[in-house]
Short mmCIF file of C-alpha atoms in Angstrom, two decimals:
data_model
loop_
_atom_site.label_atom_id
_atom_site.label_comp_id
_atom_site.label_asym_id
_atom_site.label_seq_id
_atom_site.Cartn_x
_atom_site.Cartn_y
_atom_site.Cartn_z
CA MET A 1 -0.05 -0.26 0.05
CA ILE A 2 2.49 2.32 0.85
CA PHE A 3 4.73 1.32 -1.97
CA ARG A 4 1.88 1.97 -4.18
CA LEU A 5 1.30 5.42 -2.64
CA ALA A 6 4.94 6.28 -2.94
CA CYS A 7 4.57 5.43 -6.42
CA THR A 8 1.81 7.37 -7.05
CA ALA A 9 3.05 10.02 -5.87
CA LEU A 10 5.89 10.28 -7.81
CA ALA A 11 4.24 9.71 -10.85
CA ALA A 12 2.53 13.19 -9.87
CA VAL A 13 5.76 14.79 -9.72
CA LEU A 14 7.14 13.71 -12.92
CA CYS A 15 4.10 14.13 -14.36
CA SER A 16 3.74 17.90 -13.54
CA SER A 17 7.17 19.61 -13.24
CA PRO A 18 7.72 19.98 -16.66
CA VAL A 19 4.14 21.53 -17.07
CA LEU A 20 4.93 23.50 -14.71
CA SER A 21 8.33 24.97 -15.88
CA VAL A 22 7.09 26.13 -19.09
CA GLU A 23 4.00 28.35 -19.28
CA SER A 24 1.91 27.58 -22.78
CA GLY A 25 1.14 31.28 -24.90
CA SER A 26 -2.06 31.17 -24.05
CA GLU A 27 -1.53 30.95 -20.04
CA LEU A 28 1.04 33.92 -20.42
CA LEU A 29 -1.58 36.37 -22.20
CA SER A 30 -3.78 35.54 -19.58
CA LYS A 31 -1.94 35.91 -16.48
CA MET A 32 -0.52 39.59 -17.89
CA THR A 33 -4.73 40.93 -18.84
CA HIS A 34 -4.78 40.39 -14.99
CA SER A 35 -1.54 40.79 -13.05
CA HIS A 36 -1.23 44.37 -14.01
CA ARG A 37 -4.52 44.95 -12.03
CA GLU A 38 -4.03 42.18 -9.13
CA LEU A 39 -0.46 43.76 -7.71
CA ASN A 40 0.69 46.42 -6.00
CA TYR A 41 3.53 48.19 -7.65
CA ARG A 42 5.71 51.19 -8.39
CA ALA A 43 7.66 51.31 -11.74
CA ILE A 44 9.70 53.67 -14.06
CA VAL A 45 8.57 53.18 -17.32
CA THR A 46 9.98 54.72 -20.59
CA TYR A 47 7.50 55.64 -24.14
CA GLN A 48 9.56 55.27 -27.20
CA LEU A 49 8.21 56.85 -30.29
CA GLY A 50 10.36 56.98 -33.23
CA ASP A 51 13.97 59.65 -31.82
CA GLN A 52 11.41 60.15 -29.02
CA LEU A 53 11.62 59.42 -25.40
CA SER A 54 9.12 59.95 -22.56
CA SER A 55 9.30 58.81 -19.05
CA TYR A 56 6.30 57.96 -16.66
CA ARG A 57 6.14 56.77 -13.02
CA ILE A 58 3.53 53.95 -12.65
CA THR A 59 1.50 53.53 -8.93
CA HIS A 60 -0.60 50.33 -8.35
CA THR A 61 -2.32 49.42 -5.00
CA VAL A 62 -5.00 47.37 -4.44
CA HIS A 63 -7.08 48.17 -1.11
CA ASP A 64 -10.46 46.53 0.02
CA GLY A 65 -10.57 44.98 -3.61
CA LYS A 66 -10.80 48.56 -5.08
CA GLU A 67 -7.95 49.76 -7.61
CA PHE A 68 -6.07 52.59 -7.43
CA GLU A 69 -3.25 53.82 -10.34
CA ALA A 70 -1.64 56.72 -11.29
CA LEU A 71 0.52 57.96 -13.83
CA GLN A 72 2.41 60.90 -13.72
CA SER A 73 4.93 62.15 -16.33
CA LEU A 74 8.50 62.66 -15.59
CA ASP A 75 9.94 64.82 -18.04
CA GLY A 76 8.55 68.60 -19.68
CA ASP A 77 5.00 69.57 -18.69
CA HIS A 78 3.42 67.55 -15.42
CA GLN A 79 1.20 65.46 -16.95
CA ASP A 80 -0.89 63.13 -13.95
CA LEU A 81 -3.65 60.86 -14.42
CA VAL A 82 -5.51 59.28 -11.12
CA HIS A 83 -7.93 56.79 -11.88
CA HIS A 84 -9.37 54.70 -8.19
CA GLY A 85 -11.95 53.24 -7.27
CA HIS A 86 -11.90 49.90 -10.30
CA ASP A 87 -13.28 46.90 -8.62
CA VAL A 88 -9.78 44.22 -9.09
CA ASN A 89 -12.70 42.00 -10.16
CA CYS A 90 -14.80 43.71 -13.15
CA VAL A 91 -13.11 42.19 -16.10
CA HIS A 92 -13.61 44.38 -19.00
CA PRO A 93 -13.80 42.69 -22.68
CA GLY A 94 -10.90 42.37 -24.01
CA PRO A 95 -9.05 40.35 -20.90
CA GLN A 96 -12.22 38.17 -21.72
CA LEU A 97 -11.35 37.41 -24.74
CA ILE A 98 -8.10 36.31 -24.04
CA GLN A 99 -8.71 34.54 -21.00
CA LEU A 100 -12.16 32.72 -22.43
CA PHE A 101 -10.36 31.07 -25.18
CA GLY A 102 -7.37 29.53 -23.12
CA THR A 103 -7.53 26.35 -23.47
CA ASP A 104 -9.10 26.38 -26.98
CA GLU A 105 -5.55 27.88 -29.19
CA GLU A 106 -7.48 27.75 -32.04
CA GLN A 107 -10.64 29.22 -30.82
CA GLY A 108 -11.22 33.47 -30.43
CA PHE A 109 -8.17 35.29 -29.94
CA TYR A 110 -6.28 32.88 -31.36
CA ARG A 111 -7.64 32.33 -34.70
CA TYR A 112 -6.08 35.54 -35.17
CA TYR A 113 -3.08 35.32 -34.23
CA ASP A 114 0.27 32.88 -34.23
CA ILE A 115 1.87 33.43 -30.54
CA ASP A 116 6.16 31.61 -30.46
CA VAL A 117 7.37 31.64 -26.87
CA GLY A 118 10.49 33.06 -27.40
CA GLY A 119 13.49 32.94 -24.76
CA GLU A 120 14.64 34.14 -21.89
CA ASP A 121 15.37 37.96 -21.14
CA ARG A 122 16.47 40.56 -18.95
CA VAL A 123 13.95 44.01 -18.66
CA ALA A 124 14.22 46.29 -15.00
CA GLY A 125 16.72 43.63 -14.08
CA ARG A 126 14.34 41.05 -13.54
CA ASP A 127 14.03 37.83 -15.62
CA VAL A 128 11.45 37.92 -18.57
CA VAL A 129 9.65 35.46 -21.22
CA THR A 130 9.44 36.99 -24.64
CA LEU A 131 6.25 36.19 -26.71
CA SER A 132 6.79 36.76 -30.01
CA ILE A 133 2.80 37.62 -31.60
CA LYS A 134 1.75 37.75 -35.02
CA PRO A 135 -1.60 38.04 -36.61
CA ARG A 136 -2.38 36.05 -39.47
CA ASP A 137 -4.32 38.28 -41.77
CA VAL A 138 -3.43 41.88 -43.07
CA TYR A 139 -5.66 43.60 -40.21
CA ARG A 140 -3.74 43.93 -37.44
CA LEU A 141 -0.83 44.09 -36.02
CA GLY A 142 1.92 42.55 -34.03
CA TYR A 143 3.19 42.72 -30.61
CA LYS A 144 6.81 41.11 -29.34
CA LEU A 145 6.37 41.12 -25.41
CA SER A 146 8.11 40.41 -22.33
CA LEU A 147 6.50 39.19 -19.28
CA ASP A 148 7.56 39.06 -15.99
CA ASN A 149 8.62 35.33 -15.16
CA GLU A 150 7.69 35.40 -10.98
CA THR A 151 4.18 38.18 -11.77
CA GLY A 152 3.15 37.63 -15.68
CA LEU A 153 3.09 41.79 -15.54
CA LEU A 154 4.20 43.41 -19.13
CA LEU A 155 7.29 44.80 -18.53
CA ARG A 156 7.84 45.71 -22.14
CA SER A 157 5.83 45.95 -25.11
CA ASP A 158 6.94 46.32 -29.11
CA ILE A 159 3.59 46.97 -31.30
CA VAL A 160 5.07 46.09 -35.03
CA ASN A 161 3.25 46.58 -37.94
CA GLN A 162 3.05 43.92 -40.86
CA GLN A 163 6.58 44.28 -42.56
CA GLY A 164 8.12 43.84 -38.86
CA LYS A 165 9.00 47.48 -37.93
CA VAL A 166 8.59 48.59 -34.66
CA LEU A 167 5.78 51.66 -34.00
CA GLU A 168 6.20 51.84 -30.41
CA ARG A 169 7.64 50.67 -27.16
CA PHE A 170 6.72 50.78 -23.49
CA GLN A 171 9.50 49.58 -21.52
CA TYR A 172 9.43 49.58 -17.61
CA VAL A 173 13.59 50.06 -16.03
CA MET A 174 12.95 49.29 -12.51
CA LEU A 175 9.75 47.80 -10.83
CA ASP A 176 9.16 47.81 -6.74
CA LEU A 177 6.43 45.08 -5.70
CA ASN A 178 7.32 45.91 -1.94
CA ILE A 179 4.97 49.01 -1.75
CA PRO A 180 1.99 49.61 1.01
CA ASP A 181 -1.78 49.76 -0.80
CA ASP A 182 -2.06 52.83 0.10
CA GLU A 183 -3.12 55.59 -2.29
CA LEU A 184 -1.16 57.88 -3.49
CA ALA A 185 -2.17 61.90 -3.43
CA VAL A 186 -1.66 63.36 -6.60
CA GLU A 187 -1.64 67.04 -6.78
CA GLY A 188 -3.76 68.22 -9.69
CA ALA A 189 -4.07 65.42 -11.54
CA ILE A 190 -6.91 64.17 -14.15
CA GLU A 191 -9.54 61.62 -13.11
CA VAL A 192 -9.66 59.00 -15.69
CA GLN A 193 -12.84 57.66 -15.89
CA HIS A 194 -13.65 53.87 -17.16
CA LYS A 195 -17.13 53.95 -19.64
CA ASP A 196 -19.69 51.36 -17.75
CA ILE A 197 -19.13 53.35 -14.11
CA GLU A 198 -19.86 56.47 -16.12
CA THR A 199 -24.02 57.12 -16.36
CA ASP A 200 -25.36 60.03 -17.75
CA ASN A 201 -28.85 60.82 -17.45
CA SER A 202 -28.92 64.20 -18.47
CA SER A 203 -28.98 63.70 -21.71
CA PRO A 204 -31.83 61.39 -23.29
CA ILE A 205 -29.77 58.21 -25.24
CA GLN A 206 -30.21 58.78 -28.42
CA MET A 207 -30.74 55.62 -31.22
CA ARG A 208 -28.05 55.15 -33.40
CA VAL A 209 -29.04 55.33 -37.11
CA TRP A 210 -25.31 54.19 -38.47
CA ARG A 211 -23.16 51.14 -38.36
CA PRO A 212 -19.87 50.30 -39.91
CA ASN A 213 -20.69 46.75 -42.30
CA TRP A 214 -17.29 45.62 -42.25
CA ILE A 215 -14.99 44.89 -39.21
CA PRO A 216 -12.10 42.22 -38.86
CA ALA A 217 -13.12 39.31 -38.11
CA GLY A 218 -12.46 37.96 -34.65
CA PHE A 219 -13.19 42.11 -32.60
CA THR A 220 -16.29 42.04 -30.69
CA GLN A 221 -18.17 45.32 -29.63
CA LEU A 222 -17.40 46.90 -26.06
CA LYS A 223 -20.81 47.44 -24.66
CA ASP A 224 -19.76 49.72 -22.12
CA SER A 225 -18.48 51.83 -24.95
CA ASP A 226 -21.90 53.04 -27.22
CA ASP A 227 -22.55 56.25 -25.43
CA GLY A 228 -25.69 57.03 -26.74
CA SER A 229 -25.19 58.29 -31.16
CA VAL A 230 -21.21 59.06 -31.09
CA SER A 231 -19.37 56.09 -31.15
CA MET A 232 -18.76 52.52 -30.71
CA THR A 233 -15.62 50.64 -29.51
CA TYR A 234 -14.13 47.32 -30.85
CA THR A 235 -11.30 44.77 -29.81
CA ASP A 236 -10.13 41.61 -30.72
CA GLY A 237 -8.06 40.97 -26.99
CA LEU A 238 -5.49 43.34 -27.75
CA ALA A 239 -6.00 45.58 -30.36
CA VAL A 240 -8.76 48.45 -29.90
CA MET A 241 -10.04 51.02 -32.39
CA SER A 242 -13.46 53.06 -31.64
CA ILE A 243 -15.41 54.87 -34.85
CA PHE A 244 -16.77 58.59 -33.70
CA VAL A 245 -19.47 60.57 -35.68
CA GLU A 246 -20.07 64.07 -35.48
CA PRO A 247 -22.23 66.17 -38.00
CA LEU A 248 -20.43 68.57 -40.64
CA LEU A 249 -22.74 71.55 -39.51
CA LYS A 250 -22.10 73.02 -36.38
CA SER A 251 -24.99 75.46 -35.38
CA GLU A 252 -22.65 77.92 -34.09
CA ALA A 253 -19.35 77.33 -36.03
CA GLY A 254 -21.17 76.89 -39.59
CA ALA A 255 -19.90 74.52 -41.58
CA VAL A 256 -16.86 72.16 -40.11
CA SER A 257 -14.20 71.43 -43.31
CA VAL A 258 -13.20 67.89 -43.38
CA ALA A 259 -10.76 66.72 -45.42
CA GLU A 260 -11.14 63.05 -45.92
CA GLY A 261 -7.52 61.09 -45.11
CA GLY A 262 -5.55 59.45 -42.49
CA MET A 263 -3.25 60.60 -39.25
CA ARG A 264 -0.25 58.76 -37.79
CA ARG A 265 1.72 58.36 -34.25
CA GLY A 266 3.24 55.77 -32.92
CA ALA A 267 0.91 52.85 -33.61
CA SER A 268 -2.32 55.04 -33.74
CA VAL A 269 -4.20 56.09 -36.64
CA SER A 270 -6.85 57.83 -37.52
CA TYR A 271 -8.96 57.94 -40.90
CA THR A 272 -11.83 60.31 -41.16
CA VAL A 273 -14.19 60.17 -44.26
CA ALA A 274 -16.92 63.12 -44.66
CA PHE A 275 -20.34 61.52 -45.49
CA PRO A 276 -22.03 64.48 -46.99
CA GLU A 277 -25.25 63.18 -47.78
CA ASN A 278 -25.90 62.41 -44.28
CA GLY A 279 -24.46 65.44 -42.72
CA MET A 280 -21.83 63.81 -40.98
CA PHE A 281 -18.19 62.63 -40.51
CA ALA A 282 -16.98 59.89 -39.26
CA THR A 283 -13.03 59.18 -37.75
CA VAL A 284 -11.95 55.47 -36.64
CA VAL A 285 -9.45 55.72 -34.24
CA GLY A 286 -7.25 52.52 -32.91
CA GLU A 287 -3.90 50.82 -33.29
CA VAL A 288 -4.86 48.92 -36.45
CA PRO A 289 -3.11 49.19 -39.69
CA MET A 290 -4.22 52.29 -41.50
CA LEU A 291 -5.91 50.12 -43.91
CA THR A 292 -8.05 48.98 -40.99
CA ALA A 293 -8.68 52.27 -39.93
CA LYS A 294 -10.01 53.38 -43.90
CA GLN A 295 -12.19 50.26 -44.83
CA VAL A 296 -14.10 50.05 -41.66
CA ALA A 297 -14.57 54.05 -42.14
CA LYS A 298 -15.66 53.92 -45.70
CA SER A 299 -18.13 51.02 -44.93
CA LEU A 300 -20.36 53.12 -42.24
CA SER A 301 -23.65 53.26 -43.67
CA TRP A 302 -26.83 55.37 -42.10
CA ASP A 303 -30.80 54.29 -41.49
CA GLN A 304 -32.43 55.89 -44.31
CA MET B 1 -22.09 35.83 -58.86
CA ASN B 2 -24.06 34.75 -61.81
CA ASP B 3 -22.90 32.14 -64.47
CA THR B 4 -21.91 34.67 -67.23
CA VAL B 5 -19.18 36.04 -64.81
CA ARG B 6 -17.95 32.30 -63.69
CA GLU B 7 -17.70 31.13 -67.53
CA SER B 8 -15.97 34.12 -68.08
CA LEU B 9 -13.16 33.57 -65.10
CA SER B 10 -12.99 30.01 -66.15
CA ALA B 11 -12.07 31.14 -69.91
CA LEU B 12 -9.51 33.93 -68.18
CA MET B 13 -8.54 30.71 -66.56
CA ASP B 14 -7.87 28.75 -69.88
CA GLY B 15 -6.23 32.06 -71.24
CA GLU B 16 -8.76 32.66 -73.53
CA ALA B 17 -10.69 35.35 -72.22
CA THR B 18 -11.25 38.68 -74.12
CA GLU B 19 -11.00 41.79 -73.11
CA LEU B 20 -15.17 41.92 -72.54
CA GLU B 21 -14.92 38.89 -70.61
CA LEU B 22 -11.27 40.48 -68.69
CA ARG B 23 -14.17 43.98 -68.35
CA ARG B 24 -17.25 41.84 -67.01
CA ILE B 25 -14.81 39.77 -64.45
CA LEU B 26 -13.25 43.59 -63.05
CA SER B 27 -16.79 44.96 -62.34
CA ALA B 28 -18.16 41.95 -60.64
CA ASP B 29 -17.65 41.15 -56.82
CA GLN B 30 -14.26 41.08 -56.18
CA GLU B 31 -14.39 38.94 -53.16
CA ALA B 32 -16.44 35.88 -55.13
CA ILE B 33 -14.35 36.10 -57.81
CA ARG B 34 -10.91 35.88 -55.76
CA THR B 35 -12.63 32.69 -53.47
CA GLU B 36 -14.24 31.24 -57.44
CA TRP B 37 -10.64 32.03 -58.58
CA ALA B 38 -8.99 29.93 -55.98
CA ASP B 39 -11.47 27.18 -56.34
CA LEU B 40 -10.60 26.79 -60.15
CA HIS B 41 -7.67 26.12 -59.06
CA ARG B 42 -7.88 23.88 -56.28
CA SER B 43 -10.07 21.89 -58.45
CA GLN B 44 -8.02 21.66 -61.44
CA SER B 45 -4.52 20.93 -59.61
CA VAL B 46 -6.73 18.36 -57.85
CA LEU B 47 -7.83 16.63 -61.23
CA LYS B 48 -4.14 16.77 -62.04
CA ASN B 49 -2.85 15.41 -59.43
CA GLU B 50 -0.76 18.11 -58.11
CA ALA B 51 0.70 18.73 -54.99
CA ASN B 52 0.90 22.93 -54.44
CA PRO B 53 2.46 24.04 -51.64
CA PHE B 54 1.17 27.86 -52.26
CA ILE B 55 -2.78 26.91 -53.19
CA GLY B 56 -4.55 29.07 -50.94
CA TRP B 57 -1.90 31.64 -51.29
CA ASP B 58 -3.75 35.21 -51.28
CA ILE B 59 -1.33 37.93 -52.04
CA SER B 60 -3.72 41.15 -53.24
CA SER B 61 -4.18 42.12 -49.56
CA ARG B 62 -0.84 41.80 -48.08
CA VAL B 63 -0.54 44.40 -51.50
CA MET B 64 -2.67 46.42 -50.72
CA ALA B 65 -1.54 47.21 -47.61
CA GLU B 66 1.20 47.69 -47.32
CA ILE B 67 0.70 49.99 -50.61
CA ALA B 68 -1.44 51.52 -48.18
CA ASP B 69 1.43 52.62 -45.79
CA GLU B 70 4.24 54.00 -47.58
CA GLU B 71 1.62 55.56 -49.63
CA LEU B 72 1.07 57.68 -46.60
CA ALA B 73 4.74 57.80 -45.98
CA ASN B 74 5.35 59.26 -49.68
CA SER B 75 1.68 61.42 -49.59
CA ALA B 76 4.07 64.44 -48.63
CA GLY B 77 5.13 65.65 -51.63
CA THR B 78 2.30 66.98 -54.60
CA GLY B 79 1.86 67.87 -58.21
CA TRP B 80 2.18 65.86 -61.39
CA LYS B 81 4.95 63.66 -59.79
CA GLN B 82 2.61 62.07 -57.39
CA ALA B 83 -0.33 61.53 -60.38
CA VAL B 84 2.18 59.81 -62.62
CA SER B 85 3.69 57.60 -59.58
CA GLY B 86 0.01 56.80 -58.46
CA LEU B 87 -1.13 56.14 -61.65
CA ALA B 88 2.39 53.75 -61.46
CA ILE B 89 1.33 52.27 -59.00
CA ALA B 90 -2.35 51.72 -59.70
CA ALA B 91 -1.10 49.90 -62.63
CA SER B 92 1.70 47.56 -60.96
CA VAL B 93 -0.64 46.55 -57.88
CA ALA B 94 -3.27 45.82 -60.99
CA ALA B 95 -1.10 43.32 -62.62
CA VAL B 96 0.22 41.94 -59.61
CA VAL B 97 -2.56 41.15 -58.47
CA VAL B 98 -4.26 40.10 -61.99
CA ILE B 99 -0.63 37.56 -62.54
CA GLY B 100 -0.16 37.01 -59.01
CA SER B 101 -4.13 35.23 -58.70
CA LEU B 102 -2.86 33.98 -62.16
CA GLY B 103 -1.68 31.26 -59.86
CA SER B 104 0.02 28.20 -59.13
CA ASN B 105 1.71 27.77 -62.17
CA MET B 106 3.54 30.85 -61.90
CA PHE B 107 4.86 29.80 -58.88
CA SER B 108 6.58 26.58 -60.25
CA GLY B 109 10.36 27.18 -61.06
CA SER B 110 11.60 29.31 -58.30
CA SER B 111 11.06 29.71 -54.31
CA GLN B 112 11.65 32.66 -53.72
CA MET B 113 9.23 34.63 -56.03
CA VAL B 114 7.45 36.88 -53.85
CA ALA B 115 8.93 40.24 -52.87
CA ASP B 116 11.27 40.82 -50.37
CA ASN B 117 9.33 43.68 -49.30
CA ASN B 118 11.38 45.75 -47.16
CA GLY B 119 13.02 47.46 -49.33
CA VAL B 120 11.96 50.54 -50.05
CA SER B 121 13.91 51.04 -53.04
CA GLY B 122 11.63 51.78 -56.08
CA ARG B 123 8.00 50.01 -56.49
CA VAL B 124 9.00 46.42 -57.57
CA TYR B 125 7.00 43.16 -57.03
CA PRO B 126 9.30 40.71 -59.23
CA ALA B 127 6.29 38.42 -59.93
CA GLN B 128 6.80 37.62 -63.12
CA ALA B 129 4.71 35.46 -65.39
CA SER B 130 6.68 32.72 -65.86
CA SER B 131 6.80 31.23 -69.55
CA SER B 132 3.94 28.76 -69.17
CA ALA B 133 1.05 27.41 -70.19
CA VAL B 134 -0.83 30.70 -69.06
CA GLY B 135 -0.60 33.20 -72.02
CA GLY B 136 0.02 36.82 -71.04
CA VAL B 137 -2.66 38.57 -70.70
CA ALA B 138 -2.99 42.07 -71.30
CA VAL B 139 -5.44 44.07 -68.65
CA SER B 140 -5.64 47.60 -69.36
CA ALA B 141 -5.07 49.32 -65.59
CA GLN B 142 -7.38 52.44 -64.88
CA ALA B 143 -5.97 54.69 -62.37
CA GLN B 144 -7.90 53.65 -59.25
CA ALA B 145 -7.77 55.82 -56.08
CA SER B 146 -5.13 54.59 -53.87
CA PRO B 147 -5.64 52.81 -51.19
CA ALA B 148 -4.98 54.97 -48.30
CA GLY B 149 -5.82 58.71 -48.80
CA PRO B 150 -3.77 61.81 -47.81
CA LEU B 151 -2.13 62.04 -44.56
CA LEU B 152 -3.68 64.49 -42.60
CA ASN B 153 -0.37 65.11 -40.20
CA ASP B 154 0.00 68.77 -41.12
CA ASP B 155 -3.56 69.85 -40.53
CA ALA B 156 -3.21 71.86 -37.53
CA GLU B 157 -7.16 71.30 -37.37
CA ALA B 158 -7.39 67.45 -37.62
CA ARG B 159 -4.60 66.84 -35.84
CA LYS B 160 -6.49 68.53 -32.82
CA ARG B 161 -9.23 66.42 -33.70
CA PHE B 162 -7.51 63.32 -33.42
CA GLU B 163 -6.02 64.25 -29.89
CA ALA B 164 -9.06 64.29 -28.82
CA TYR B 165 -10.37 61.61 -30.21
CA LEU B 166 -7.23 59.60 -29.21
CA ARG B 167 -8.20 60.61 -25.62
CA LYS B 168 -11.69 58.76 -25.74
CA HIS B 169 -10.29 56.32 -27.48
CA THR B 170 -8.09 55.70 -24.81
CA ASP B 171 -10.13 55.60 -22.65
CA ARG B 172 -11.75 52.57 -23.35
CA ALA B 173 -8.23 50.89 -24.86
CA ALA B 174 -6.68 51.38 -21.55
CA PHE B 175 -9.21 48.65 -19.99
CA ASN B 176 -9.25 46.05 -22.85
CA ASN B 177 -5.59 45.91 -24.72
CA GLY B 178 -4.05 43.85 -21.95
CA GLN B 179 -1.89 47.25 -21.19
CA GLY B 180 -3.40 49.59 -18.42
CA MET B 181 -3.26 53.21 -17.95
CA VAL B 182 0.42 53.13 -19.14
CA SER B 183 -1.53 52.97 -22.71
CA TYR B 184 -2.09 56.99 -21.61
CA ALA B 185 1.59 57.83 -22.66
CA ARG B 186 0.15 57.75 -26.22
CA VAL B 187 -2.11 60.79 -24.98
CA VAL B 188 0.02 62.43 -22.42
CA SER B 189 2.99 62.87 -24.43
CA GLN B 190 1.13 64.32 -27.87
CA GLU B 191 -0.02 66.90 -25.26
CA SER B 192 3.25 67.38 -24.02
CA GLU B 193 4.33 68.62 -27.47
#
C-alpha cells in the first residue's frame, strides 16, 4: 500500500514538473491581462516613439478590492492621471477574449494571431519570458511582449507593423513590488473614468442610426462604449479601435471643414471620411493598420 | 456571382478571355471572384493530381496593405510627379493582382518569387509570369484611387481632432488592450509636445 502511494506520488511529481516550468503562450497572455490589476507596485516606464523618449512613474495598489492607479509624467510639463475605485474583479471584454479561449488555442483570439513563446531575457533587472505575437491577416498589428517571470507583468511591449517595423515601445526600467497599498495623493491630476460606471442621465440616449458594414473578423463591440449615438469601440483582445461620428454642420460655428485622410502617431492611426449626404463625418481611431481604419470608416452606412 | 461571370473566369483561366470578359470580371464582386478563382485552381490541381504548397495563397490583400502604408509615407510631395507615380502604382498593383492571381503555374519554378517587401527602393514586385501554359493577358489598368488617402499630419485642425479622439479612445483601450494605464502615455506624450 505504502509502495503504491509512493509510486503515485512520484508519478504525479514527474508529470507535473514540466507543465509547471513551461507555460504556454495563452497561459502567459492570460496572466498578463490580470496581473497588472491585482498587484501593488511602483515602476518607472519609458515610452518610445521614433526618436522621442518620454518617461512616467506608474503606481498601482489594491485596497479592499478596489484599484488605485496613477500615471505621472517625469519630463516636460506635469501631466498626471489617476484612476480609482475600479473593482478588481471587474473584467473587461478585451481580457475576456484572451482568458475565455485560453484553453483552446484555435478559438476566438487565438484564431487571429500566431503566438510563439520565445527565450528568456532581462528587463528592468528582472527575468522575463518573451512572446512574439504575429497577426494571421493584414488587419491587425504584431506584438513583441516581455512578461515578468514571477508575476506576469508586462515589462516591455513593442507594437510592430506588418513589415516588422517597431511603431512604439513601452519599457519598464525599474519595478518595485514592495509598496504599501495606500492611495497616493497626486495634486492636480486628471481623473480617468472607465465607461461602464459613467451613467449620464442628463442627456437622453439617442438611437444610433449608423453602423459599420465591415469590421475585421474577431473584433467584438464593447457594450459599455456606446454612449448614445456618437461612438462605438471594438477589440480583438489586443487591438482596440473606436469609431466617432460628428455632424459636419455645427449650429454656431458653421460648416466644419473635413478632409478625408489618415493621421498616424506611433501605433495609433485615425482615418476620417465625410458623408455629406448624411451631414456627418466619421473617424476611426485605433492601434490598427491604416488599411483597417480606412476600410471600417468607408464601410459606414446610415439608416434611411 | 452569375454564370456569365463564372464562364468568363473559366475562360480567363484557360487564357482565352476576351476583352469584354475581362471587363466583366473586373467589375464583378471582387471577394466572390477571388474565392471562385481559388476554387477553380484547387479543383484543377486535384484533377491533375498536383501537390501545390502555394494553394490558398492570396497576396493581394497584403500588397494592398503595404501600399496603403507606403502611400502615406510618400504623400508629402504633391503635383504631377505624385499623380504619375500614383498611376504607376495603380498599374503595378493591378498587374500584381492579376498576374499574382494567375496562381499556381507561375510559382512552379523558383521558391523565391515573392518580393522581399522590406526594401524601400522602387516599387518593383518581382512577380514575373514564367513562360508557362498561362498566356500573357493584357489588362488595361485604370488609374484608381490609392488604397490609403492623404496623410493629414500637417493639418492643425485635423490634428486637434485626432488628439481629442485618441483620448476618448484610450479611455476604452486602456482597459481592453492588456496594457492598462500605461496606454495613456500615448495621449500624454502627445499633449506635451
